[in-house]
Coordinates of C-alpha atoms in Angstrom, one line a residue:
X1277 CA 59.6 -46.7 3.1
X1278 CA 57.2 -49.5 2.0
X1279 CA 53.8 -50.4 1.3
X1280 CA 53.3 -53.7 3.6
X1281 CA 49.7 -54.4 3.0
X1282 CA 50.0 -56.4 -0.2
X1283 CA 52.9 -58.8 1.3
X1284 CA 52.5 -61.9 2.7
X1285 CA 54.0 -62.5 6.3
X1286 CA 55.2 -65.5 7.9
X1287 CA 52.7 -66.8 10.7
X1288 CA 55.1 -66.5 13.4
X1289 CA 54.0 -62.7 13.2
X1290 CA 51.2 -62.8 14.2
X1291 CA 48.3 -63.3 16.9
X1292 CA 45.8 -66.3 16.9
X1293 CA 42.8 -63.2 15.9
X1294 CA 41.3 -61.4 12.7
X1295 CA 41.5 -58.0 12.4
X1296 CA 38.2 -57.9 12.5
X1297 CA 38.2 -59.6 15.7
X1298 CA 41.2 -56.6 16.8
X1299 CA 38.4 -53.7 15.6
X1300 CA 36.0 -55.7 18.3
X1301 CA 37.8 -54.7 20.7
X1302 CA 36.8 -50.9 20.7
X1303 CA 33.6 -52.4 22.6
X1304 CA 35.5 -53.3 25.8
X1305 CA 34.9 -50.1 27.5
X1306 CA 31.2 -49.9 26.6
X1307 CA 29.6 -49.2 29.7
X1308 CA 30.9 -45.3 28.8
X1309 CA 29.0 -45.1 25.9
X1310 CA 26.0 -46.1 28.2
X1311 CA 27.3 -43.5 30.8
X1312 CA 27.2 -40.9 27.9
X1313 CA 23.8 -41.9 27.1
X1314 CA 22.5 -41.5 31.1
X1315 CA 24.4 -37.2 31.0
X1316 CA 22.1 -34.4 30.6
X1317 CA 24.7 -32.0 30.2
X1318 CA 26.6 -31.9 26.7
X1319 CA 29.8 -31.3 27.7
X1320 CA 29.6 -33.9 30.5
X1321 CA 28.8 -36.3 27.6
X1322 CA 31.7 -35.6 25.5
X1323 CA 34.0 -35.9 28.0
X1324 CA 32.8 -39.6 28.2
X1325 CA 33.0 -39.9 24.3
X1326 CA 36.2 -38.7 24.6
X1327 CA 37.4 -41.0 27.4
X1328 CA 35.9 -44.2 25.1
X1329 CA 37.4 -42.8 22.3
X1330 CA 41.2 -43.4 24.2
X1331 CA 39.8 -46.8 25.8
X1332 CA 38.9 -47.8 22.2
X1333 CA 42.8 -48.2 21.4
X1334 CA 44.1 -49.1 24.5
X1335 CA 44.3 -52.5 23.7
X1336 CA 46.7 -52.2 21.6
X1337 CA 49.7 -51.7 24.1
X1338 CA 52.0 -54.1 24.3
X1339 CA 50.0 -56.1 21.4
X1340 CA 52.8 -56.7 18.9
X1341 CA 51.6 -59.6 17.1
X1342 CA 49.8 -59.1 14.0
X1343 CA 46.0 -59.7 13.9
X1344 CA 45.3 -61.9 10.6
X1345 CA 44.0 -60.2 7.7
X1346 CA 40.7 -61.1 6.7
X1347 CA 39.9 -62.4 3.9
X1348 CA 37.3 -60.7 1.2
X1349 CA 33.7 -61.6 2.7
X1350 CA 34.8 -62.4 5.8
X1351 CA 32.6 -61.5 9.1
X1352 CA 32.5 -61.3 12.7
X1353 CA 29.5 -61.4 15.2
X1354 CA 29.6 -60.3 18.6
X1355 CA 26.5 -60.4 21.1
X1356 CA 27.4 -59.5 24.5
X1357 CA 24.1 -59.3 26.9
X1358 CA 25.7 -58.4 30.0
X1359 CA 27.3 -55.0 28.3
X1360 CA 24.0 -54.4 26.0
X1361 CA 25.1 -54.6 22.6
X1362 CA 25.8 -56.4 19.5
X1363 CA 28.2 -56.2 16.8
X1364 CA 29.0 -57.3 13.1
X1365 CA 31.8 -56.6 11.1
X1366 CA 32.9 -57.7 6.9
X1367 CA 36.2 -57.3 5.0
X1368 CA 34.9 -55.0 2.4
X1369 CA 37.7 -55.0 0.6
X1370 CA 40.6 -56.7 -0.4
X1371 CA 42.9 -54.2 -2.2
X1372 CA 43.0 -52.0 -0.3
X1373 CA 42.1 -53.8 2.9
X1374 CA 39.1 -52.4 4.4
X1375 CA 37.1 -53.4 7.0
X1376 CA 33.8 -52.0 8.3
X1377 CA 31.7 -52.7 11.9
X1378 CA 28.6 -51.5 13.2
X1379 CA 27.7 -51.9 16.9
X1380 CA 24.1 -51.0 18.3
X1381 CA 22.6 -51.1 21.6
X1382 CA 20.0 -53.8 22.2
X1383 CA 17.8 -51.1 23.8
X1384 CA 18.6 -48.2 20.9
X1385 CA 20.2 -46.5 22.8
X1386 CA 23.7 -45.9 20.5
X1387 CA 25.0 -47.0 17.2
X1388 CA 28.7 -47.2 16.8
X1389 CA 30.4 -47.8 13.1
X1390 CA 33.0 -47.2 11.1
X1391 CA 35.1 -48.6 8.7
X1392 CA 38.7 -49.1 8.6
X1393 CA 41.9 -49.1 6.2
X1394 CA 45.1 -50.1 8.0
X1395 CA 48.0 -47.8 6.0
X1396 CA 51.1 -49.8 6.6
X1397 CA 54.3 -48.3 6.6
X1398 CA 57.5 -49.9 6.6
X1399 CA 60.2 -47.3 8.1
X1400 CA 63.2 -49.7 8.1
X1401 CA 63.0 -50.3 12.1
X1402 CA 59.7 -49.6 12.8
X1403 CA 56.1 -49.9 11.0
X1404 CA 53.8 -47.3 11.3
X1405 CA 50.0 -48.0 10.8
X1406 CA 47.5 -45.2 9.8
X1407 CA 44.3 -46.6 10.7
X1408 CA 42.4 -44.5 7.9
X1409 CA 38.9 -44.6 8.2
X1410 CA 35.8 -42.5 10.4
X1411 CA 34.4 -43.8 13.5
X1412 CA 30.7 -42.1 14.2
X1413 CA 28.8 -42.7 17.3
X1414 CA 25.2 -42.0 17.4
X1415 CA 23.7 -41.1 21.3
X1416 CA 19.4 -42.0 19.7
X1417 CA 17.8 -40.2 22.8
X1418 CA 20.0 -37.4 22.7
X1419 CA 20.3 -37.0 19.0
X1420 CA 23.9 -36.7 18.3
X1421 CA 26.4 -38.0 16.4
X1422 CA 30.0 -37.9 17.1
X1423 CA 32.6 -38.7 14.8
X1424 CA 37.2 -39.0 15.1
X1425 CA 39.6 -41.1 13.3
X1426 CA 41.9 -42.8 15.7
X1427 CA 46.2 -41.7 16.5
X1428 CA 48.6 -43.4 14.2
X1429 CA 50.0 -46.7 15.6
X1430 CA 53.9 -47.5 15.8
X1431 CA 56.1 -50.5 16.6
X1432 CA 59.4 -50.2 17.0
X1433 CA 62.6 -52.7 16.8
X1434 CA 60.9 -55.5 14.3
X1435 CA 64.2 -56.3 13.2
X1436 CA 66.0 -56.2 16.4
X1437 CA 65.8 -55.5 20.2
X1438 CA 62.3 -55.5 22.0
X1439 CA 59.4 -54.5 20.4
X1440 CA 57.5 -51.9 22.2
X1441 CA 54.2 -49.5 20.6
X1442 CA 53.9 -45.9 20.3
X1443 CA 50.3 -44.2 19.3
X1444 CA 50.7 -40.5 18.5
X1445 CA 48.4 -37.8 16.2
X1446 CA 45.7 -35.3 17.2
X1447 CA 42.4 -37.1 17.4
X1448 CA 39.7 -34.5 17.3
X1449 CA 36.2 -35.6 18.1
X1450 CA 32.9 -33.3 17.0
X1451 CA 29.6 -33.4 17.9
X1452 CA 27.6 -32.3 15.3
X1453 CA 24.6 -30.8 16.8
X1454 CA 26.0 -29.0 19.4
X1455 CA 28.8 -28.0 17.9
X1456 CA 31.2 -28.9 20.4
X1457 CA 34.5 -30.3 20.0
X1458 CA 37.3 -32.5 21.4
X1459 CA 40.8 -32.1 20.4
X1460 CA 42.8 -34.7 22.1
X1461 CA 46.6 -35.1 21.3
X1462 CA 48.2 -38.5 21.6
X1463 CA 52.0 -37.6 22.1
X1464 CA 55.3 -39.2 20.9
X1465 CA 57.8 -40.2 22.9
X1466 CA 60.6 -37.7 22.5
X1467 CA 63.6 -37.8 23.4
X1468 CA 64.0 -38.8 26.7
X1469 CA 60.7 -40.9 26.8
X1470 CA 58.9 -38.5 29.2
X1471 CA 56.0 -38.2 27.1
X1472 CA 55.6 -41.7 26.3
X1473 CA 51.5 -42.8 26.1
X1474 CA 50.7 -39.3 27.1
X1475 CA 47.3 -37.6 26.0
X1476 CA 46.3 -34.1 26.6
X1477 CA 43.7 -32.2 25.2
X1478 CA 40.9 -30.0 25.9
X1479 CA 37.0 -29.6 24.9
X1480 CA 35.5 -26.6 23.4
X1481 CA 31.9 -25.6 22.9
X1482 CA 31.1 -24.5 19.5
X1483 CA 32.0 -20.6 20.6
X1484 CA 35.3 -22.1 21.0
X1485 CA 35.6 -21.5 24.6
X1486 CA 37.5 -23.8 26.4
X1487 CA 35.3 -25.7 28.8
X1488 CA 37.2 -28.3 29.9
X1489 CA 40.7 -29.6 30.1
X1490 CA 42.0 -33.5 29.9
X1491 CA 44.8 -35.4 30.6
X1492 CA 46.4 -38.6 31.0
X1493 CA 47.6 -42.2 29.2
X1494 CA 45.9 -44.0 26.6
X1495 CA 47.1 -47.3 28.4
X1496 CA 46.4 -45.8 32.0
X1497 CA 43.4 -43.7 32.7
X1498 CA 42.1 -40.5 31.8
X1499 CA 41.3 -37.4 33.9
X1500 CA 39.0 -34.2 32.8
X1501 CA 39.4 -30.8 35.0
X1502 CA 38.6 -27.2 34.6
X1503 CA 40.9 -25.1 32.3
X1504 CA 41.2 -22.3 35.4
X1505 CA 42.3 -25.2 37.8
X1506 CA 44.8 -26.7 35.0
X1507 CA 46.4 -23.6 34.1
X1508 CA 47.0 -22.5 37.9
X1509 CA 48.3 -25.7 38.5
X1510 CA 50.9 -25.6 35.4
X1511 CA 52.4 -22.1 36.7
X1512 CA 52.7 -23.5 39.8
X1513 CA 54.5 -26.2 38.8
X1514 CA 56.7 -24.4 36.8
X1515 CA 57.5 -21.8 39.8
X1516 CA 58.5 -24.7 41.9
X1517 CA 60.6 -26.5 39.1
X1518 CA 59.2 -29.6 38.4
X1519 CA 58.8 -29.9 35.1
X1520 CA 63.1 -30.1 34.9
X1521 CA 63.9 -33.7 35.4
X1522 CA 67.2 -34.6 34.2
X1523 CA 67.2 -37.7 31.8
X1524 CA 70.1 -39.5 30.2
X1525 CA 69.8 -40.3 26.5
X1526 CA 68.0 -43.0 25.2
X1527 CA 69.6 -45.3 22.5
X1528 CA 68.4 -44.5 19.3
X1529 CA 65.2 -46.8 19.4
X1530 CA 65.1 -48.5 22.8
X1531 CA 61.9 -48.0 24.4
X1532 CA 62.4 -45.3 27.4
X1533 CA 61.5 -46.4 30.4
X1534 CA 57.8 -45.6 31.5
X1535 CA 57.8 -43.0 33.7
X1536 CA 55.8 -42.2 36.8
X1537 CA 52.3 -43.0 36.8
X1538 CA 49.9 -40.1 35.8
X1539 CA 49.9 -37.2 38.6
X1540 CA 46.6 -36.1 39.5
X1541 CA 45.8 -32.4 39.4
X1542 CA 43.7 -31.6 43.0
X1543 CA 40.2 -31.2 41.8
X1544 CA 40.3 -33.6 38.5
X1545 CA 37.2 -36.0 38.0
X1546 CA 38.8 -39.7 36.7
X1547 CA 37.1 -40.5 33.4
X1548 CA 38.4 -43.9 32.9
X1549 CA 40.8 -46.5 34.3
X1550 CA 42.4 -49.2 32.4
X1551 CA 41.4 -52.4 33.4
X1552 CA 43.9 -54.5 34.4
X1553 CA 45.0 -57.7 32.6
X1554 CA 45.5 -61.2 33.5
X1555 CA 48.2 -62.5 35.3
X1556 CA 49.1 -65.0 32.3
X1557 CA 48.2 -62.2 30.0
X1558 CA 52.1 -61.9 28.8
X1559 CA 52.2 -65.9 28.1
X1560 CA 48.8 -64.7 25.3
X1561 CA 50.4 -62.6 23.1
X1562 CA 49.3 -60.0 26.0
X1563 CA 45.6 -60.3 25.3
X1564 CA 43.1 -58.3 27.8
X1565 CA 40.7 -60.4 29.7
X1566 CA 38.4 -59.3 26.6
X1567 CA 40.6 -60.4 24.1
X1568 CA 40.8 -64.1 25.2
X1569 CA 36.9 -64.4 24.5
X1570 CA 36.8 -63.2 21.4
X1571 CA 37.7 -66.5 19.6
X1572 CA 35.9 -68.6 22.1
X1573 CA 33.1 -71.1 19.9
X1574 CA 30.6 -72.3 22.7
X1575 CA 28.9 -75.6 22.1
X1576 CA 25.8 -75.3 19.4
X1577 CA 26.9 -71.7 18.6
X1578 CA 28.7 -72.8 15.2
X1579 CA 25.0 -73.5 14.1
X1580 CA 24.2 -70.2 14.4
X1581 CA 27.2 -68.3 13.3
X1582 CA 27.3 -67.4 9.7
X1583 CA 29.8 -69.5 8.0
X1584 CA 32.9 -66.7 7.0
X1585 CA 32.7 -65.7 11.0
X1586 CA 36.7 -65.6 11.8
X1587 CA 35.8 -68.2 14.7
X1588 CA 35.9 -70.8 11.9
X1589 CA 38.9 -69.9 9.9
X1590 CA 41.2 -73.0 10.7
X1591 CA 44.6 -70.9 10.4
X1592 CA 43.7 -69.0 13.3
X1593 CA 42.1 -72.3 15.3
X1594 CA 45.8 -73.8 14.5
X1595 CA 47.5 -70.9 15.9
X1596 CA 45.4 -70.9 18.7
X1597 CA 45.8 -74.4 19.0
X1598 CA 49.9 -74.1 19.3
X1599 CA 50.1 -76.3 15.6
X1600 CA 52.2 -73.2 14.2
X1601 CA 52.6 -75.6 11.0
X1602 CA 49.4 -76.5 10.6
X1603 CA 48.4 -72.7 10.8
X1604 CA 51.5 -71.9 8.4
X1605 CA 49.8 -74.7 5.8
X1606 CA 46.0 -73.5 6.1
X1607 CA 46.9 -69.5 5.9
X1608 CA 48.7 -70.3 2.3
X1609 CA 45.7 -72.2 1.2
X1610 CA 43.2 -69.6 2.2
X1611 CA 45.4 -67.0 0.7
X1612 CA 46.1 -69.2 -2.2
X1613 CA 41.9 -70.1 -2.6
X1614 CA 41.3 -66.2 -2.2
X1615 CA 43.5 -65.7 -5.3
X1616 CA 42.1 -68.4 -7.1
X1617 CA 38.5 -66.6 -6.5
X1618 CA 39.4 -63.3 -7.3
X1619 CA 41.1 -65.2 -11.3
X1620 CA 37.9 -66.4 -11.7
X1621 CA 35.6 -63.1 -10.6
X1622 CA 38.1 -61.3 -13.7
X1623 CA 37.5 -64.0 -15.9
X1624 CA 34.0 -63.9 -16.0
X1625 CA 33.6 -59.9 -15.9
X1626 CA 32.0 -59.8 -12.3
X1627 CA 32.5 -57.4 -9.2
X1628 CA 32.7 -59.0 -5.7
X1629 CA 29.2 -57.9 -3.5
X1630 CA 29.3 -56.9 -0.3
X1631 CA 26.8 -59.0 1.8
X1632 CA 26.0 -56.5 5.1
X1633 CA 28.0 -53.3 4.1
X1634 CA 27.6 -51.1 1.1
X1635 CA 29.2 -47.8 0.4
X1636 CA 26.8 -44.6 1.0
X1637 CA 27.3 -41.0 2.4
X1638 CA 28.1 -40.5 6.4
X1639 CA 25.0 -38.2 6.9
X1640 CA 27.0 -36.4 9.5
X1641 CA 30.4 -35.9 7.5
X1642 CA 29.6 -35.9 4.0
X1643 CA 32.1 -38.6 3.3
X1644 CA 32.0 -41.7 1.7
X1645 CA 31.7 -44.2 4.4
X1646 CA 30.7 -48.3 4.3
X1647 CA 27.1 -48.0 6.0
X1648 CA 25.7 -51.4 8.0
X1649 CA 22.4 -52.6 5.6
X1650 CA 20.9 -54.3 8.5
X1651 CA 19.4 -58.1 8.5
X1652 CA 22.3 -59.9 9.6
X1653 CA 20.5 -60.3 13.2
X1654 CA 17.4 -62.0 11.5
X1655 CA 19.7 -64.7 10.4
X1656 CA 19.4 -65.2 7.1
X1657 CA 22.2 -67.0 5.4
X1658 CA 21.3 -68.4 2.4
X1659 CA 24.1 -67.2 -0.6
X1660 CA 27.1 -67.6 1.9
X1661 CA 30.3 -67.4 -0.1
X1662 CA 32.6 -70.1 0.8
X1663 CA 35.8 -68.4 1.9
X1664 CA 37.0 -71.3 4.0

């Protein structure tokens, strides 16, 4: 097993976007964080929490290519009208590699942040990533503040045979003013592949009574229905034998093959559906719909963007651009300039400052968490470093 952050990978790795760019992508299911916002009922609204907290990573399936890391001081803007919400996110840190986001509602309705440090493990075929790091969502008119970390993140066959991605780990979401709680678990694929992408969990109010059970995929949809109705449904399942389905053996780390969709238990309420992506999706390094836009540079918005805003870095515009060489030539120079920075920073005695993040206390944790300063909105970038 080995630490992969700190080694350099051949382009050919990767996908034309940032991580920072990849963290965006929690946003693409936003309009439940707005449906959360519009539920009376507390346990209604956490199912919805929950249901964005699976959306959140369900991007990742199939994704395979590496995002880019950032580099130190680099940042991404994202202002998106039509879903009601704006975003910024800075690599914090370089070693280790951290990066922290803060999304808000453009009529104060939420606030979403977190900030995260991508543990790469290196496990001969496969690499795991840990995504370390807190994710906090604040409902304003409802005062409450959820927080999770997200499953661990696997991909399998990177030396050989077709890679495929696994997310397992108990995710457990808590609102802390109500006291209610989520616990969600994001299952491996055992043995015969049955469980591949499955989540089940259930929510709990703060007497720990079970209030609710859910179920489903995190690259499908998810479905929420009472405990009662699940547990009758289970027995009655089992009385009927339908749980035994006989499976050959897998090869040691072929991916199984996806079984049936998710079976709906009568009574269930859908939470979530995936949405589907585009037909040349596979040909894009199987981007969503979402993804595509998110290195997109509109005519006069370069003006406005601040000047270490991924959209600029030329390795990824070369990539994007199908001039593999080109990005080969421009990611060593960037890496190589970032080095030459950091010499000089030790030389002279002085710390690297973070421009829109600084480290503080999550008031809802306790923990040590990279908290958004505010101002980037206003537009004021004098003192830009230049990364580039």
């Amino acid at each position: 097993m080995r630490e992969l952050s700190k080694i350099a990978m051949p382009v050919v790795f990767n996908e034309p976007l940032s991580f920072l760019q990849r963290i965006s992508e929690y946003m693409e299911h936003t309009h439940l964080i707005h449906k959360a916002c519009s539920l009376s009922d507390s346990i209604d609204r956490m199912q919805v929490v929950a249901a964005f907290a699976v959306s959140a990573v369900a991007s990742q399936w199939e994704r395979t290519g590496k995002p880019f890391n950032p580099l130190l001081g680099e940042t991404y803007e994202l202002t998106r009208e039509d879903e009601g919400y704006r975003l910024i996110s800075e690599q914090v840190s370089h070693h280790p590699p951290i990066s922290a986001f803060h999304a808000e509602s453009l009529k104060k309705e939420f606030e979403f942040h977190g900030s995260i440090y991508p543990k790469l493990k290196f496990w001969g075929k496969s690499v795991e990533a840990e995504p370390k790091g807190t994710m906090t969502l604040e409902l304003l008119k409802h005062k409450e503040a959820y927080t999770w970390t997200n499953p661990m993140c696997c991909v399998h066959n990177i030396i050989l045979g077709k890679l495929w991605i696994e997310q397992y780990g108990t995710v457990e979401i808590v609102n802390h003013r109500t006291g209610d709680k989520c616990v969600l678990n994001f299952k491996p694929c055992g043995m015969f592949g049955k469980e591949l992408h499955k989540v089940e969990g259930h929510i709990q109010d703060k007497s720990k009574k079970k209030r609710r059970v859910m179920y489903g995929k995190w690259t499908e949809c998810m479905y929420s229905v009472d405990p009662k109705v699940y547990d009758a449904y289970k027995k009655s399942e089992k009385k009927s034998g339908g749980e035994s389905k006989n499976c050959e053996a897998e090869e040691a780390d072929e991916m199984p093959e996806v079984q049936e969709t998710v079976t709906v238990i009568p009574g269930s309420a859908l939470l979530w559906r995936i949405t589907s992506r585009p037909a040349h999706s596979a040909q894009m390094y199987n981007f969503t719909s979402f993804a595509i836009t998110l290195n997109e540079l509109e005519p006069g918005m370069e003006r406005l963007l601040l000047p270490t805003d991924c959209r600029l870095r030329p390795d990824i515009r070369a990539m994007e651009n199908g001039d593999i060489d080109l990005a080969s030539s421009e990611k060593e120079r960037l890496e190589e300039k970032q080095r030459a920075a950091r010499r000089e920073r030790s030389k002279d005695e002085e710390e690297w400052s973070t421009r829109w993040f600084q480290m503080g206390t999550n008031p809802h944790t306790g923990a040590e968490d990279w908290l958004y300063t505010g101002g980037y909105f206003d537009r004021n970038f004098t003192d830009c470093p230049n990364i580039y």
